mmCIF file of C-alpha atoms in Angstrom:
data_model
loop_
_atom_site.group_PDB
_atom_site.id
_atom_site.type_symbol
_atom_site.label_atom_id
_atom_site.label_comp_id
_atom_site.label_asym_id
_atom_site.label_seq_id
_atom_site.Cartn_x
_atom_site.Cartn_y
_atom_site.Cartn_z
ATOM 1 C CA MET A 1386 -27.265 -20.224 -4.941
ATOM 2 C CA ARG A 1387 -25.211 -20.206 -8.155
ATOM 3 C CA LYS A 1388 -26.181 -16.575 -8.804
ATOM 4 C CA ILE A 1389 -25.076 -15.613 -5.277
ATOM 5 C CA CYS A 1390 -21.742 -17.412 -5.690
ATOM 6 C CA LEU A 1391 -21.224 -15.745 -9.072
ATOM 7 C CA LEU A 1392 -21.988 -12.343 -7.580
ATOM 8 C CA VAL A 1393 -19.514 -12.851 -4.733
ATOM 9 C CA THR A 1394 -16.877 -13.983 -7.243
ATOM 10 C CA LEU A 1395 -17.454 -10.909 -9.430
ATOM 11 C CA ILE A 1396 -17.276 -8.549 -6.449
ATOM 12 C CA THR A 1397 -14.086 -10.186 -5.185
ATOM 13 C CA THR A 1398 -12.541 -10.072 -8.636
ATOM 14 C CA PHE A 1399 -13.408 -6.389 -8.969
ATOM 15 C CA LEU A 1400 -11.893 -5.557 -5.568
ATOM 16 C CA VAL A 1401 -8.703 -7.478 -6.267
ATOM 17 C CA SER A 1402 -8.426 -5.834 -9.683
ATOM 18 C CA ALA A 1403 -8.926 -2.389 -8.187
ATOM 19 C CA MET A 1404 -6.123 -3.063 -5.704
ATOM 20 C CA ALA A 1405 -3.739 -4.590 -8.208
ATOM 21 C CA GLN A 1406 -1.460 -1.560 -8.185
ATOM 22 C CA ALA A 1407 -1.620 -1.005 -4.421
ATOM 23 C CA GLU A 1408 0.921 -2.250 -1.900
ATOM 24 C CA TYR A 1409 -0.347 -5.075 0.254
ATOM 25 C CA PHE A 1410 0.659 -8.609 1.171
ATOM 26 C CA LYS A 1411 -1.511 -11.678 1.924
ATOM 27 C CA GLU A 1412 -0.052 -14.059 4.494
ATOM 28 C CA PRO A 1413 -0.063 -17.584 2.990
ATOM 29 C CA PHE A 1414 -1.258 -19.649 5.958
ATOM 30 C CA LYS A 1415 -4.360 -20.431 8.006
ATOM 31 C CA GLY A 1416 -5.553 -17.303 9.767
ATOM 32 C CA GLY A 1417 -3.319 -15.178 7.517
ATOM 33 C CA VAL A 1418 -4.423 -11.609 6.951
ATOM 34 C CA PHE A 1419 -3.752 -8.859 4.448
ATOM 35 C CA ILE A 1420 -0.876 -6.596 5.493
ATOM 36 C CA VAL A 1421 -0.833 -2.927 4.460
ATOM 37 C CA ASP A 1422 1.389 0.004 5.413
ATOM 38 C CA GLY A 1423 4.204 -2.254 6.547
ATOM 39 C CA ASP A 1424 2.589 -4.043 9.484
ATOM 40 C CA VAL A 1425 -1.131 -3.188 9.655
ATOM 41 C CA PRO A 1426 -3.360 -6.320 9.573
ATOM 42 C CA VAL A 1427 -6.650 -6.338 7.672
ATOM 43 C CA GLU A 1428 -8.854 -9.430 7.889
ATOM 44 C CA ASP A 1429 -11.509 -8.761 5.230
ATOM 45 C CA ILE A 1430 -10.950 -8.088 1.547
ATOM 46 C CA GLU A 1431 -13.695 -5.432 1.424
ATOM 47 C CA ASP A 1432 -12.078 -3.594 4.345
ATOM 48 C CA LEU A 1433 -8.793 -3.828 2.483
ATOM 49 C CA ALA A 1434 -10.333 -2.100 -0.505
ATOM 50 C CA LYS A 1435 -11.643 0.714 1.686
ATOM 51 C CA ILE A 1436 -8.246 1.193 3.324
ATOM 52 C CA LEU A 1437 -6.439 1.325 -0.009
ATOM 53 C CA THR A 1438 -8.859 3.938 -1.320
ATOM 54 C CA PRO A 1439 -9.206 6.300 1.676
ATOM 55 C CA SER A 1440 -10.873 9.712 1.864
ATOM 56 C CA HIS A 1441 -7.970 11.516 3.517
ATOM 57 C CA ASP A 1442 -9.655 13.741 6.101
ATOM 58 C CA SER A 1443 -7.316 15.866 8.200
ATOM 59 C CA ARG A 1444 -7.919 14.777 11.699
ATOM 60 C CA LYS A 1445 -4.402 13.359 15.760
ATOM 61 C CA LEU A 1446 -1.001 8.885 19.891
ATOM 62 C CA ILE A 1447 -4.303 7.938 17.654
ATOM 63 C CA VAL A 1448 -6.778 5.086 18.138
ATOM 64 C CA ASN A 1449 -8.252 2.803 15.506
ATOM 65 C CA LEU A 1450 -12.018 3.140 15.024
ATOM 66 C CA LEU A 1451 -14.669 0.485 14.443
ATOM 67 C CA PHE A 1452 -17.854 1.217 12.520
ATOM 68 C CA GLY A 1453 -16.954 4.886 12.205
ATOM 69 C CA ASN A 1454 -16.993 5.983 15.864
ATOM 70 C CA ILE A 1455 -16.272 3.100 18.273
ATOM 71 C CA LEU A 1456 -12.804 3.109 19.823
ATOM 72 C CA ASN A 1457 -11.021 -0.159 19.019
ATOM 73 C CA LEU A 1458 -9.653 -0.729 22.562
ATOM 74 C CA TRP A 1459 -9.742 -3.518 25.147
ATOM 75 C CA ASN A 1460 -12.363 -3.195 27.862
ATOM 76 C CA ASP A 1461 -11.315 -2.883 31.517
ATOM 77 C CA LYS A 1462 -11.548 -6.613 32.232
ATOM 78 C CA SER A 1463 -9.763 -7.783 29.094
ATOM 79 C CA SER A 1464 -7.024 -5.154 29.295
ATOM 80 C CA ASN A 1465 -5.837 -6.660 32.595
ATOM 81 C CA ASP A 1466 -5.628 -10.165 31.237
ATOM 82 C CA LEU A 1467 -3.643 -9.863 27.990
ATOM 83 C CA SER A 1468 -2.139 -13.328 28.126
ATOM 84 C CA TYR A 1469 0.236 -14.596 25.485
ATOM 85 C CA CYS A 1470 2.528 -17.476 24.642
ATOM 86 C CA ILE A 1471 5.857 -17.521 22.803
ATOM 87 C CA SER A 1472 6.321 -20.421 20.445
ATOM 88 C CA ASP A 1473 9.121 -22.912 21.040
ATOM 89 C CA GLU A 1474 9.578 -22.795 17.245
ATOM 90 C CA PHE A 1475 11.775 -19.702 17.747
ATOM 91 C CA GLY A 1476 14.479 -22.135 18.778
ATOM 92 C CA GLU A 1477 17.723 -20.349 19.662
ATOM 93 C CA ASN A 1478 15.972 -16.988 19.159
ATOM 94 C CA LYS A 1479 13.324 -17.629 21.812
ATOM 95 C CA ALA A 1480 15.378 -16.217 24.677
ATOM 96 C CA ASP A 1481 15.784 -12.972 22.713
ATOM 97 C CA ILE A 1482 12.022 -12.726 22.117
ATOM 98 C CA GLU A 1483 11.262 -13.412 25.784
ATOM 99 C CA SER A 1484 13.693 -10.750 26.924
ATOM 100 C CA ALA A 1485 12.483 -8.179 24.373
ATOM 101 C CA MET A 1486 8.813 -8.821 25.285
ATOM 102 C CA GLU A 1487 9.580 -8.407 28.984
ATOM 103 C CA VAL A 1488 11.048 -4.956 28.283
ATOM 104 C CA ALA A 1489 8.394 -3.868 25.770
ATOM 105 C CA THR A 1490 5.393 -4.954 27.823
ATOM 106 C CA LYS A 1491 6.815 -3.350 30.980
ATOM 107 C CA ASP A 1492 7.133 -0.008 29.187
ATOM 108 C CA TRP A 1493 3.453 0.020 28.103
ATOM 109 C CA MET A 1494 2.208 -1.291 31.467
ATOM 110 C CA GLU A 1495 3.995 1.518 33.274
ATOM 111 C CA TYR A 1496 1.691 4.139 31.736
ATOM 112 C CA ALA A 1497 -1.476 2.245 30.791
ATOM 113 C CA ASN A 1498 -3.851 0.294 33.023
ATOM 114 C CA ILE A 1499 -3.138 -3.001 31.271
ATOM 115 C CA LYS A 1500 -1.467 -6.274 32.152
ATOM 116 C CA PHE A 1501 0.434 -8.523 29.755
ATOM 117 C CA ILE A 1502 0.931 -12.059 31.071
ATOM 118 C CA HIS A 1503 3.271 -14.637 29.556
ATOM 119 C CA LEU A 1504 1.747 -18.095 30.089
ATOM 120 C CA LYS A 1505 4.908 -20.138 29.661
ATOM 121 C CA ASP A 1506 3.108 -23.456 30.011
ATOM 122 C CA GLN A 1507 1.337 -22.684 26.729
ATOM 123 C CA ASP A 1508 4.567 -22.153 24.757
ATOM 124 C CA ILE A 1509 4.692 -25.822 23.753
ATOM 125 C CA ARG A 1510 1.500 -25.459 21.698
ATOM 126 C CA CYS A 1511 1.635 -21.783 20.896
ATOM 127 C CA ASP A 1512 -0.343 -21.335 17.696
ATOM 128 C CA GLN A 1513 -3.347 -19.443 16.372
ATOM 129 C CA GLU A 1514 -5.768 -22.069 17.649
ATOM 130 C CA ASN A 1515 -4.654 -21.982 21.291
ATOM 131 C CA GLU A 1516 -7.651 -20.496 23.131
ATOM 132 C CA MET A 1517 -5.851 -20.515 26.477
ATOM 133 C CA VAL A 1518 -4.110 -17.242 25.566
ATOM 134 C CA VAL A 1519 -5.371 -13.972 24.178
ATOM 135 C CA PHE A 1520 -2.669 -13.950 21.495
ATOM 136 C CA ASP A 1521 0.300 -15.967 20.337
ATOM 137 C CA ILE A 1522 3.785 -14.921 19.287
ATOM 138 C CA ARG A 1523 5.258 -17.023 16.490
ATOM 139 C CA PRO A 1524 8.135 -16.920 14.009
ATOM 140 C CA VAL A 1525 7.610 -16.594 10.246
ATOM 141 C CA ASN A 1526 9.969 -16.385 7.313
ATOM 142 C CA LEU A 1527 8.103 -14.269 4.772
ATOM 143 C CA GLY A 1528 10.377 -11.275 4.219
ATOM 144 C CA ALA A 1529 7.341 -8.980 3.857
ATOM 145 C CA TYR A 1530 7.731 -7.259 7.237
ATOM 146 C CA LEU A 1531 9.877 -7.295 10.378
ATOM 147 C CA ALA A 1532 6.838 -8.104 12.513
ATOM 148 C CA ARG A 1533 3.136 -7.563 12.537
ATOM 149 C CA ALA A 1534 0.504 -7.525 15.262
ATOM 150 C CA PHE A 1535 -3.306 -7.010 15.419
ATOM 151 C CA PHE A 1536 -5.999 -4.737 16.788
ATOM 152 C CA PRO A 1537 -8.174 -5.562 19.838
ATOM 153 C CA SER A 1538 -11.175 -6.419 17.623
ATOM 154 C CA THR A 1539 -9.223 -8.995 15.599
ATOM 155 C CA GLN A 1540 -10.577 -12.574 15.656
ATOM 156 C CA ARG A 1541 -8.499 -15.034 17.687
ATOM 157 C CA ILE A 1542 -7.156 -16.947 14.690
ATOM 158 C CA SER A 1543 -5.440 -13.771 13.447
ATOM 159 C CA ARG A 1544 -4.667 -12.347 16.890
ATOM 160 C CA ASN A 1545 -0.947 -12.952 16.825
ATOM 161 C CA ILE A 1546 2.360 -11.151 16.794
ATOM 162 C CA LEU A 1547 4.351 -12.675 13.977
ATOM 163 C CA VAL A 1548 8.089 -12.008 14.051
ATOM 164 C CA ASP A 1549 9.977 -12.476 10.792
ATOM 165 C CA ASP A 1550 13.417 -14.070 10.772
ATOM 166 C CA SER A 1551 14.762 -10.810 9.353
ATOM 167 C CA SER A 1552 14.065 -9.066 12.691
ATOM 168 C CA PHE A 1553 16.923 -10.902 14.334
ATOM 169 C CA LYS A 1554 19.383 -9.590 11.756
ATOM 170 C CA TYR A 1555 17.968 -6.062 11.476
ATOM 171 C CA THR A 1556 20.445 -3.549 12.892
ATOM 172 C CA GLN A 1557 18.566 -0.230 12.488
ATOM 173 C CA THR A 1558 16.029 -0.962 15.230
ATOM 174 C CA THR A 1559 16.259 -3.172 18.316
ATOM 175 C CA LEU A 1560 13.972 -6.134 18.803
ATOM 176 C CA GLU A 1561 12.612 -4.402 21.903
ATOM 177 C CA GLY A 1562 11.751 -1.384 19.770
ATOM 178 C CA ILE A 1563 10.030 -3.478 17.124
ATOM 179 C CA LEU A 1564 7.895 -5.209 19.740
ATOM 180 C CA ARG A 1565 7.092 -1.914 21.515
ATOM 181 C CA HIS A 1566 5.681 -0.666 18.217
ATOM 182 C CA GLU A 1567 3.720 -3.871 17.557
ATOM 183 C CA LEU A 1568 2.293 -3.915 21.081
ATOM 184 C CA GLY A 1569 1.052 -0.401 20.407
ATOM 185 C CA HIS A 1570 -1.059 -1.822 17.581
ATOM 186 C CA ALA A 1571 -2.244 -4.656 19.837
ATOM 187 C CA LEU A 1572 -3.502 -1.989 22.251
ATOM 188 C CA GLY A 1573 -5.435 -0.281 19.472
ATOM 189 C CA PHE A 1574 -3.041 2.472 18.387
ATOM 190 C CA ARG A 1575 -2.535 3.441 14.763
ATOM 191 C CA HIS A 1576 0.560 4.819 13.020
ATOM 192 C CA GLU A 1577 1.277 8.381 14.104
ATOM 193 C CA HIS A 1578 2.376 9.464 10.640
ATOM 194 C CA ILE A 1579 -1.200 9.257 9.303
ATOM 195 C CA HIS A 1580 -2.103 12.197 11.517
ATOM 196 C CA GLY A 1581 -3.623 15.110 9.623
ATOM 197 C CA ASP A 1582 -0.796 17.409 10.722
ATOM 198 C CA SER A 1583 1.933 15.149 9.342
ATOM 199 C CA SER A 1584 3.743 15.788 6.072
ATOM 200 C CA GLY A 1585 1.360 13.452 4.289
ATOM 201 C CA ARG A 1586 4.250 11.407 2.994
ATOM 202 C CA CYS A 1587 2.779 8.185 4.402
ATOM 203 C CA ARG A 1588 -1.014 8.007 4.477
ATOM 204 C CA GLU A 1589 -3.522 5.325 5.414
ATOM 205 C CA ASN A 1590 -7.269 5.568 5.950
ATOM 206 C CA ASP A 1591 -9.071 8.093 8.152
ATOM 207 C CA LYS A 1592 -10.670 5.661 10.622
ATOM 208 C CA PHE A 1593 -8.958 6.964 13.736
ATOM 209 C CA ARG A 1594 -9.465 9.363 16.625
ATOM 210 C CA PRO A 1595 -6.704 11.530 18.077
ATOM 211 C CA LEU A 1596 -5.803 11.310 21.758
ATOM 212 C CA THR A 1597 -2.854 13.685 21.658
ATOM 213 C CA ASN A 1598 -1.381 16.274 19.318
ATOM 214 C CA TYR A 1599 0.738 15.079 16.400
ATOM 215 C CA ASP A 1600 4.060 13.707 17.675
ATOM 216 C CA LYS A 1601 7.061 13.024 15.419
ATOM 217 C CA LEU A 1602 8.765 11.325 18.365
ATOM 218 C CA SER A 1603 6.029 8.698 18.832
ATOM 219 C CA VAL A 1604 6.912 5.015 18.994
ATOM 220 C CA MET A 1605 4.090 4.567 16.465
ATOM 221 C CA HIS A 1606 5.732 6.877 13.903
ATOM 222 C CA TYR A 1607 7.734 5.229 11.104
ATOM 223 C CA PRO A 1608 11.201 6.807 10.978
ATOM 224 C CA HIS A 1609 11.140 6.835 7.146
ATOM 225 C CA CYS A 1610 7.854 8.779 7.216
ATOM 226 C CA ASP A 1611 9.548 11.870 8.667
ATOM 227 C CA GLY A 1612 9.647 10.562 12.221
ATOM 228 C CA GLU A 1613 12.172 12.060 14.642
ATOM 229 C CA GLY A 1614 11.990 9.570 17.519
ATOM 230 C CA ASP A 1615 14.650 7.172 18.776
ATOM 231 C CA ILE A 1616 15.062 5.154 15.568
ATOM 232 C CA LEU A 1617 17.232 2.480 17.196
ATOM 233 C CA ASP A 1618 15.114 1.794 20.286
ATOM 234 C CA LEU A 1619 11.636 3.065 19.244
ATOM 235 C CA LYS A 1620 10.912 4.241 22.771
ATOM 236 C CA LEU A 1621 7.606 5.662 24.065
ATOM 237 C CA SER A 1622 7.576 9.441 23.804
ATOM 238 C CA GLU A 1623 6.051 11.683 26.447
ATOM 239 C CA SER A 1624 3.005 12.038 24.218
ATOM 240 C CA ASP A 1625 2.744 8.226 23.904
ATOM 241 C CA LYS A 1626 2.725 7.918 27.659
ATOM 242 C CA ILE A 1627 -0.064 10.459 27.989
ATOM 243 C CA GLY A 1628 -2.049 8.836 25.166
ATOM 244 C CA ALA A 1629 -1.690 5.375 26.731
ATOM 245 C CA SER A 1630 -2.943 6.668 30.082
ATOM 246 C CA LEU A 1631 -5.938 8.317 28.376
ATOM 247 C CA ALA A 1632 -6.842 5.170 26.457
ATOM 248 C CA TYR A 1633 -6.428 2.932 29.509
ATOM 249 C CA PRO A 1634 -6.870 5.136 32.597
#
């Protein structure tokens, strides 16, 4: 047992050492995940190491892959019951989150066969351990990102949309736009700027499958990574709408 523990410790130390110069952030609370590329959640340290040392294949709205070839999407039953709660801890900002989520979810639901449902009676105990909802929306004050979401395969304890206090003061993008982008991740979509046809300025790993051609206007494209979409509102592009309908027909 001691040998096994020592081996795990050595492996972990090696991985952390190898990533020492890379950009990532570890959320300091129960259920916290590693965050890379601004808002991409990674649950396991070994997966983090693989992401930070990718084999950049040129491959094109794009879907996250599991185990090399499985699309990381919700199944038909789950996609029509994407329930969530919004924590009362938002205080005076809660009304803004509710309004922004109403707009952002409506936009995705218009083109994809999905259904987001706000279970308001769960807001009073809206945390990562509430099994009555598929995911929770909670405030954080970390300063490491504006918001972060999850992928469909994420375990419940980390299946949350965390909105940093800085989002309410950020003027370059609306709260609706930020949540539209994060909901894209929650539906399984990756950042558009990692597409093989992009400038290569912002790269991640190659575990994705293209649904549409490369789109600089995509809601999933970071503006500072040569995106040309609506920077203020981060709206769904025509390509996003097509990709959403292909992923969830």
